[in-house]
Tab-separated table of C-alpha atoms in Angstrom:
chain	number	residue	atom	x	y	z
A	1	LEU	CA	12.291	-1.069	-0.035
A	2	VAL	CA	9.332	-2.707	1.649
A	3	VAL	CA	6.129	-2.220	-0.335
A	4	GLY	CA	2.716	-3.223	0.963
A	5	HIS	CA	-0.643	-2.071	2.270
A	6	SER	CA	-1.343	-1.262	5.935
A	7	LEU	CA	1.987	-2.689	7.021
A	8	ALA	CA	2.124	-1.601	10.678
A	9	HIS	CA	0.383	-4.713	12.003
A	10	ASP	CA	2.519	-7.015	9.848
A	11	PHE	CA	5.689	-5.377	11.128
A	12	LYS	CA	4.504	-5.676	14.719
A	13	VAL	CA	3.729	-9.393	14.377
A	14	LEU	CA	7.123	-9.971	12.775
A	15	SER	CA	8.949	-7.775	15.315
A	16	PHE	CA	10.400	-5.997	12.305
A	17	SER	CA	11.205	-2.282	12.279
A	18	PRO	CA	12.544	-1.169	8.909
A	19	PRO	CA	13.708	2.440	8.524
A	20	PRO	CA	10.565	4.472	7.692
A	21	ALA	CA	12.295	5.992	4.672
A	22	LEU	CA	12.406	2.516	3.123
A	23	VAL	CA	8.709	1.720	3.607
A	24	ARG	CA	6.116	2.297	0.899
A	25	ASP	CA	2.718	1.707	2.483
A	26	THR	CA	0.039	2.257	-0.142
A	27	SER	CA	-2.592	2.892	2.551
A	28	SER	CA	-0.841	6.149	3.506
A	29	CYS	CA	-0.496	7.609	0.008
A	30	LYS	CA	-2.887	10.479	-0.719
A	31	LEU	CA	-2.349	10.067	-4.458
A	32	LEU	CA	-4.053	6.674	-4.273
A	33	ARG	CA	-7.021	7.588	-2.080
A	34	VAL	CA	-10.511	7.500	-3.530
A	35	ALA	CA	-12.810	10.180	-2.073
A	36	GLY	CA	-15.665	8.736	-0.064
A	37	MET	CA	-14.624	5.130	-0.607
A	38	GLY	CA	-12.017	4.552	2.087
A	39	ARG	CA	-8.533	3.286	1.460
A	40	SER	CA	-8.819	-0.474	1.607
A	41	LEU	CA	-6.615	-2.405	-0.769
A	42	LYS	CA	-9.710	-3.882	-2.398
A	43	VAL	CA	-11.147	-0.423	-3.174
A	44	LEU	CA	-7.847	1.016	-4.396
A	45	VAL	CA	-7.134	-1.906	-6.715
A	46	GLU	CA	-10.580	-1.831	-8.260
A	47	HIS	CA	-10.450	1.942	-8.759
A	48	HIS	CA	-6.856	2.350	-9.995
A	49	LEU	CA	-6.138	-0.997	-11.621
A	50	GLY	CA	-9.629	-1.878	-12.820
A	51	ARG	CA	-9.742	-5.358	-11.335
A	52	LYS	CA	-11.305	-7.056	-8.356
A	53	ILE	CA	-9.428	-8.802	-5.584
A	54	GLN	CA	-10.350	-10.491	-2.303
A	55	GLU	CA	-13.421	-12.186	-3.724
A	56	GLY	CA	-13.970	-15.551	-2.121
A	57	ILE	CA	-10.595	-16.769	-0.918
A	58	HIS	CA	-8.281	-14.072	0.430
A	59	CYS	CA	-4.828	-14.519	-1.134
A	60	SER	CA	-1.894	-12.769	0.540
A	61	VAL	CA	0.218	-13.176	-2.600
A	62	GLN	CA	-2.435	-11.406	-4.673
A	63	ASP	CA	-2.590	-8.647	-2.043
A	64	ALA	CA	1.194	-8.186	-2.102
A	65	TRP	CA	1.288	-8.142	-5.903
A	66	SER	CA	-1.589	-5.636	-6.003
A	67	ALA	CA	0.110	-3.309	-3.495
A	68	LEU	CA	3.262	-3.402	-5.613
A	69	GLN	CA	1.273	-2.520	-8.738
A	70	LEU	CA	-0.373	0.406	-6.921
A	71	TYR	CA	3.021	1.635	-5.766
A	72	ARG	CA	4.345	1.510	-9.317
A	73	LEU	CA	1.532	3.844	-10.409
A	74	VAL	CA	2.820	6.595	-8.109
A	75	GLN	CA	6.452	5.701	-7.447
A	76	ASP	CA	7.840	8.717	-9.302
A	77	SER	CA	5.839	11.040	-7.021
A	78	TRP	CA	6.139	9.032	-3.823
A	79	ASP	CA	8.734	10.994	-1.846
A	80	GLU	CA	7.121	14.389	-2.352
A	81	ARG	CA	3.442	13.446	-2.075
A	82	CYS	CA	3.139	10.317	0.086
A	83	PRO	CA	4.022	10.552	3.773
A	84	VAL	CA	5.708	7.972	5.886
A	85	SER	CA	3.010	6.022	7.697
A	86	HIS	CA	2.299	7.588	11.106
A	87	SER	CA	2.578	4.194	12.768
A	88	LEU	CA	6.164	3.847	11.543
A	89	LYS	CA	7.495	7.219	12.655
A	90	ALA	CA	9.883	7.099	15.581
């Protein structure tokens, strides 16, 4: 599995095309969305995990770890309730 947040651009830069069924992009999961607040990783982490990220220095490791923690919150419901990202569909 590839877990992350808003992965389409990353995949494009890397010229990497994993099978969509193996991608877990937390930006596309309706279970994680916060009404009226957008779906940025920063917003989702603060709302669901109760902590702040991306303050001051932006750390890609912290972002990756945070996306994984968000995924773990909904992983049991992922297949039924979270679509494959539109940008990854063939």
